[in-house]
Coordinates of C-alpha atoms in Angstrom, one line a residue:
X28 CA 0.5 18.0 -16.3
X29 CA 3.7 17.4 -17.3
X30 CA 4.7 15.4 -20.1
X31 CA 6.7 12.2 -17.5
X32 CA 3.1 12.5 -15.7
X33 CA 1.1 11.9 -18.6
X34 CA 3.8 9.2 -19.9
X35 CA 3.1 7.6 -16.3
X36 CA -0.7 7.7 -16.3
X37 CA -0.6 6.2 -19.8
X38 CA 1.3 3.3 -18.6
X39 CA -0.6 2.7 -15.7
X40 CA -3.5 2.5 -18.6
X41 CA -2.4 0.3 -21.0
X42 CA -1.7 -2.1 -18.2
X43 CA -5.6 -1.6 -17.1
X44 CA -5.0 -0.1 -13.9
X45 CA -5.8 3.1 -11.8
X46 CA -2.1 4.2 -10.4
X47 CA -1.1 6.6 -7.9
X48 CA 2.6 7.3 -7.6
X49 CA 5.4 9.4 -5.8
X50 CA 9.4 9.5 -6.1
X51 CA 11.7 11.6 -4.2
X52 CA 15.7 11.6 -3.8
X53 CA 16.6 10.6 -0.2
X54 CA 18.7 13.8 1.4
X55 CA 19.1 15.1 -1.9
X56 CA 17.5 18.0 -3.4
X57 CA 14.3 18.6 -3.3
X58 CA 13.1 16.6 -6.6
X59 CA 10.0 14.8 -7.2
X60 CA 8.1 12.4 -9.5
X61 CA 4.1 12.8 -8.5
X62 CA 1.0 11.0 -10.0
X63 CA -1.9 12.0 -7.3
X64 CA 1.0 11.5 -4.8
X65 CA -1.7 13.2 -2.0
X66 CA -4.5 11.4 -2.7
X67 CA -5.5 8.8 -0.1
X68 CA -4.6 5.3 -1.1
X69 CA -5.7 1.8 0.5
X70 CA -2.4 0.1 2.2
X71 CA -3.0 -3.5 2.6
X72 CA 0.1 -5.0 3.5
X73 CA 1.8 -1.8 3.0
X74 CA 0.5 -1.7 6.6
X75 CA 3.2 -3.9 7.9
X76 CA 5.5 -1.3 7.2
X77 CA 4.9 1.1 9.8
X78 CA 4.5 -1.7 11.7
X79 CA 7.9 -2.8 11.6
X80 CA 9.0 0.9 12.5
X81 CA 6.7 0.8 15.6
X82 CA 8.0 -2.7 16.5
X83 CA 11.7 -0.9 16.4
X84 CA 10.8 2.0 18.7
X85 CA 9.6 -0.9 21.3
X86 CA 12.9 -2.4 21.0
X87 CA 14.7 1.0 21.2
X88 CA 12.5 2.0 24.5
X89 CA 13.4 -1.4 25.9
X90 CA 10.1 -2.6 26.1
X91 CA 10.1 -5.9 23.6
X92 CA 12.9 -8.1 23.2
X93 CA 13.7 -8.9 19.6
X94 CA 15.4 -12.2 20.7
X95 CA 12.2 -13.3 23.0
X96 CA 11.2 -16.5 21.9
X97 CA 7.0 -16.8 21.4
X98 CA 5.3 -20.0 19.9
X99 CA 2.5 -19.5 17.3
X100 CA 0.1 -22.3 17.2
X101 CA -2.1 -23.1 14.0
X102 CA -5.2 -22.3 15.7
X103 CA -4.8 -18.6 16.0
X104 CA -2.9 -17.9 12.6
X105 CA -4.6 -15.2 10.2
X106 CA -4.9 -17.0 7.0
X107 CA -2.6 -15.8 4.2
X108 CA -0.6 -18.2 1.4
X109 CA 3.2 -17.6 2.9
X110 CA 5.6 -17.6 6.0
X111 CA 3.6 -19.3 9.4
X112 CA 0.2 -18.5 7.7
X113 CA 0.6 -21.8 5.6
X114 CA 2.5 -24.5 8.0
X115 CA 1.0 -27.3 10.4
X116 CA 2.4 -27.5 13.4
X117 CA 3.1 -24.6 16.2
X118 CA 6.2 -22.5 15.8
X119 CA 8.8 -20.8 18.0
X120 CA 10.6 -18.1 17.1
X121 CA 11.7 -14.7 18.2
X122 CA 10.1 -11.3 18.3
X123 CA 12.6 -10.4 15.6
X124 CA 12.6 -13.1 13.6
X125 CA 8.5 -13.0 13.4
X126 CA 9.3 -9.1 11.9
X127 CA 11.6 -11.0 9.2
X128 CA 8.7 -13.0 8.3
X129 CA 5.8 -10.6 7.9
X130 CA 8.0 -8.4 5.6
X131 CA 10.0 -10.8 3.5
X132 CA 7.5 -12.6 2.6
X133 CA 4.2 -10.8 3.8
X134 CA 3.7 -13.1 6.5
X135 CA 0.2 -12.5 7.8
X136 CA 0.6 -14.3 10.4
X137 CA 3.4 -13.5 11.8
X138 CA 2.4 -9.4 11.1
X139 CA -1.1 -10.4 13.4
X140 CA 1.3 -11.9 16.2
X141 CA 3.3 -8.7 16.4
X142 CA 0.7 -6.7 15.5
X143 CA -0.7 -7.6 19.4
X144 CA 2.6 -7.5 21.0
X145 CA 3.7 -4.2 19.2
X146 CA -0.1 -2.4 19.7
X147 CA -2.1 -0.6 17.4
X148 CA -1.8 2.7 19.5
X149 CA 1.7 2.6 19.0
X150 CA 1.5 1.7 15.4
X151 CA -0.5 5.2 14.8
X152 CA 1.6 7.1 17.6
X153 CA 4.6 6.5 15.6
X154 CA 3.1 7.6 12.6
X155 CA 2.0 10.8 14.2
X156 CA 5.1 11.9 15.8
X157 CA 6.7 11.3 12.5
X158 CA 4.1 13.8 11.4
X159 CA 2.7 11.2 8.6
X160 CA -1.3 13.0 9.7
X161 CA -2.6 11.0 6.5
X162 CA -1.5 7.6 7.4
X163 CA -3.5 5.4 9.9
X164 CA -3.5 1.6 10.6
X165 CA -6.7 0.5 12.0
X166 CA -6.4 -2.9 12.4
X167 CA -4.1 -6.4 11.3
X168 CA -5.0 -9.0 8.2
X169 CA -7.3 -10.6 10.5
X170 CA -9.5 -7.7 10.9
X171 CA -9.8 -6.9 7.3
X172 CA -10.4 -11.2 6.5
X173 CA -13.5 -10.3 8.7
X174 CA -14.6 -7.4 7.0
X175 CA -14.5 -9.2 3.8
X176 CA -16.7 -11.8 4.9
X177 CA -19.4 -9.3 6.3
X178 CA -19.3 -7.3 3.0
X179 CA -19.4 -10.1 0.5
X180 CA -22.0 -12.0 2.7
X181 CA -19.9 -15.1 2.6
X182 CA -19.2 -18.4 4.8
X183 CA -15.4 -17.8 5.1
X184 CA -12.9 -16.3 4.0
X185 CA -12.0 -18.1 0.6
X186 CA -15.6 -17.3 -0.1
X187 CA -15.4 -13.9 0.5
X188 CA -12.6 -14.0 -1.9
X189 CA -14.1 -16.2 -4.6
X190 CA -16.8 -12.9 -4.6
X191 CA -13.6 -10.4 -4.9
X192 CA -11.5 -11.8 -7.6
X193 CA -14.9 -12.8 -9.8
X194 CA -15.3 -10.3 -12.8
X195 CA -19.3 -10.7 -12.8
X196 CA -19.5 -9.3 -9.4
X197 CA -18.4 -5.8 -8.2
X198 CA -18.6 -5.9 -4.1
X199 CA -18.2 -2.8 -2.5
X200 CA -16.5 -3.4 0.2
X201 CA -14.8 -1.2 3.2
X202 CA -11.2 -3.2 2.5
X203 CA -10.9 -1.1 -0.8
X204 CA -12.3 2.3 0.9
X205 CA -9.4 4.8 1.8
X206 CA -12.1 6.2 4.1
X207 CA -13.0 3.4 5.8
X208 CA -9.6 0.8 5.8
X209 CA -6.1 1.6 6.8
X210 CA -4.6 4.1 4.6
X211 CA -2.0 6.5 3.3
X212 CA -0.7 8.4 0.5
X213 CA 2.2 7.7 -1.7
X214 CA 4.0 10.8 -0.5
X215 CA 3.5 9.8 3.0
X216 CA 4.9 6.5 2.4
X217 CA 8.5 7.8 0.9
X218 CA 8.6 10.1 3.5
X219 CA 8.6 7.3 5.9
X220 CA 11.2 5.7 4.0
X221 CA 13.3 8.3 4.0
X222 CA 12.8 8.4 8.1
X223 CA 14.3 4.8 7.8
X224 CA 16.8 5.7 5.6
X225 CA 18.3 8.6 7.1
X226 CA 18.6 6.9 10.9
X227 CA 15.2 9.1 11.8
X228 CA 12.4 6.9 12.1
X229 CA 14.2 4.9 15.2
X230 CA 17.5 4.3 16.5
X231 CA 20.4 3.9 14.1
X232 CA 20.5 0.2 14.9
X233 CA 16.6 -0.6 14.2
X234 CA 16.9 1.4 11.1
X235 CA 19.4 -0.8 10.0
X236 CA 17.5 -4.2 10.6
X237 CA 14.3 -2.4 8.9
X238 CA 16.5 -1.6 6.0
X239 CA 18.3 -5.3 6.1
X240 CA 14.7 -6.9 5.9
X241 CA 12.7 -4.3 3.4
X242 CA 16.1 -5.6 1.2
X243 CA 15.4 -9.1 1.7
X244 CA 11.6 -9.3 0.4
X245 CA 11.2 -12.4 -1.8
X246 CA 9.1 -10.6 -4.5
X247 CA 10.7 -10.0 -7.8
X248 CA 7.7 -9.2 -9.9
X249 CA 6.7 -6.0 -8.7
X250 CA 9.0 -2.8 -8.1
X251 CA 12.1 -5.0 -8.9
X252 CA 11.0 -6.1 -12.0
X253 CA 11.7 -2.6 -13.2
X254 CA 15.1 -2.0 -13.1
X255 CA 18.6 -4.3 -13.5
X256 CA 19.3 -7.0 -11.6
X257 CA 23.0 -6.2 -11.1
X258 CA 23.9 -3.0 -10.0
X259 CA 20.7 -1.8 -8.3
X260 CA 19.7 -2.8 -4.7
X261 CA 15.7 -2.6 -4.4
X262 CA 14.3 -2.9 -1.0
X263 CA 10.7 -2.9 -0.4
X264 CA 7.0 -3.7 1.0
X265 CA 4.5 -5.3 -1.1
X266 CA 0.7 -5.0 -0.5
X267 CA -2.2 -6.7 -2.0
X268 CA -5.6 -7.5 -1.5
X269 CA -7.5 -8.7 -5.1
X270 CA -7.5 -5.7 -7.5
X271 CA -5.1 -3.9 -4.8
X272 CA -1.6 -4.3 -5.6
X273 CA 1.1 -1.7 -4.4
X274 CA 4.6 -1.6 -3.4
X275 CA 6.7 1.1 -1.3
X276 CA 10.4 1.0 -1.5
X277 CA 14.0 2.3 -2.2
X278 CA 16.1 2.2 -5.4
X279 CA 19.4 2.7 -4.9
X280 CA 22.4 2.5 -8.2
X281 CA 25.8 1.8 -7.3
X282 CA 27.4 5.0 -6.2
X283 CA 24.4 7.0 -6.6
X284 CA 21.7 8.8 -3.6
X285 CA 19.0 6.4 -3.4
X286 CA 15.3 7.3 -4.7
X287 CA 12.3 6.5 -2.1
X288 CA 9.2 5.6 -4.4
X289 CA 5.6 4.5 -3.9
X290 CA 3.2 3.0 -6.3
X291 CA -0.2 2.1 -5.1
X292 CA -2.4 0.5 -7.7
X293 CA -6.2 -1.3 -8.5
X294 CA -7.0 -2.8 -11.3
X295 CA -9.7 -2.9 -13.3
X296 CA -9.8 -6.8 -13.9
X297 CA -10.8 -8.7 -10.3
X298 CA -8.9 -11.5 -11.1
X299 CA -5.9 -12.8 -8.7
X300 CA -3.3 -13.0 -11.4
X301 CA -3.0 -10.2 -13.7
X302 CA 0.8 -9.6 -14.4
X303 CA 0.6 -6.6 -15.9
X304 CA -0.8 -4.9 -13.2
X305 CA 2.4 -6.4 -11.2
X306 CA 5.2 -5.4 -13.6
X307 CA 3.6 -1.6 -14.1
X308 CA 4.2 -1.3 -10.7
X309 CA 8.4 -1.3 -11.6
X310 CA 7.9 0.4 -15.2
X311 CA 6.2 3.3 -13.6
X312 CA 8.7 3.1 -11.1
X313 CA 11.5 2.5 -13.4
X314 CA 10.0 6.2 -15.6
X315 CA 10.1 8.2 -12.1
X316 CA 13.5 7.0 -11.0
X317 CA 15.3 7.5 -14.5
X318 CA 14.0 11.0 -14.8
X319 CA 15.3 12.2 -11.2
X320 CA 18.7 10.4 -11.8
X321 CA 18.8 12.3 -15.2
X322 CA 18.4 15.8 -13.1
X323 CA 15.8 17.1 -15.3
X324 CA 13.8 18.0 -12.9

């Protein structure tokens, strides 16, 4: 073990949670920051990236247009606290606009709506012939909601959630099981990002808008709150689910090759706000980036 690792897994401790990491150069030399970066790791709305990547390869084959207009009505909205999850009345928007949503601001929602248009076979067919063999979606927001509920035993949904953020109860349930719930590792995750970032994962065009969005996620807290706010562009997907919180993304200085890096995370508190496990998600990030940018390794 090296001594960044250790310096790593100590911070992921102090802030009282279990971390997994990886950090890579994109189409730069082959360095890399690793903490368990093959282990298998539970997405949640990590999820919606290669979701957005299979939703590009429609567009590319011609088979979805991103400026269709479809109208989501309340009734069949997957719960979730942002984007079309949390309004009244039905809404009509387009194809690509829905895409904006579910990754700016985690819009479960929207990411269900597209999730049906886009397919889950796709979904995992893009994953395979971009040879990620240790990532697999196997189902939208909605389908995990309902697996809380089953596992917890409860009436609905805030229930279920009541049971997984309380610290007298421990739950076992299949949403935090890398066996049984979509999931990934963190190496398999920058390697996707660097299929996005290098024009590989779709057409030169889609990569763009996938880029454009991933840089125009609301939240600060997590992988941005690691580094600068001026002179850094961070662009990423968020994921959480209770003691799950994990971000994939890109940090790229001015002038400089950017750095694809994945931190997945659970904590050992069950409550909803812990903001240490949020900001240890950038100063882990933060250790891996500065030590590849200082060629050290």
């Amino acid at each position: 073990m090296t001594h960044l690792e250790r310096e790593i897994r100590r911070t992921f401790a102090d802030a009282g949670v279990h971390g997994r990491l990886h950090a890579a150069p994109i189409g730069g030399p082959a360095r890399e920051v690793g903490v368990d970066p093959d282990e298998p790791v539970v997405m949640a709305s990590v999820y919606k990236l290669p979701l957005l990547v299979a939703f590009c390869r429609r567009v590319d084959a011609g088979e979805i247009d991103p400026r269709e207009r479809v109208t989501v009505d309340p009734a069949e909205r997957t719960a979730g606290p942002t984007g079309l999850s949390v309004m009244r009345d039905p809404v009509t928007m387009s194809w690509r606009d829905l895409a904006c949503s579910m990754i700016s601001v985690s819009d479960n929602a929207a990411a269900d709506v597209l999730l049906r248009r886009v397919g889950l076979a796709h979904v995992n067919e893009t994953l395979s012939d971009l040879g990620l063999e240790r990532t697999r979606v196997l189902g939208g927001t909605a389908d995990v909601l309902d697996s809380l509920v089953a596992d917890t035993a409860a009436s609905d949904t805030a229930a279920a959630f009541r049971a997984l953020t309380s610290n007298d109860a421990a739950p076992a349930v299949r949403a935090y099981d890398a066996v049984l719930a979509s999931a990934t590792t963190p190496r398999e995750m920058t390697r996707l990002l660097a299929a996005v970032w290098s024009d590989r994962a779709a057409s030169p065009r889609q990569c763009r808008l996938a880029r454009e969005l991933l840089g125009a996620q609301a939240w600060q807290h997590r992988l941005r709150s690691g580094f600068p706010p001026v002179g850094v562009r961070v662009a990423g997907k968020t994921g959480t689910l209770a003691a799950v919180r994990n971000e994939v993304g890109v940090v790229q200085f001015d002038g400089e090759r950017p750095v694809a890096v994945a931190v997945f995370t659970r904590a050992a508190r069950a409550e909803e706000l812990v903001p240490r496990a949020d900001a240890v998600i950038g100063q882990a990030a933060r250790l891996a980036v500065t030590d590849l940018r200082s060629g050290r390794l």
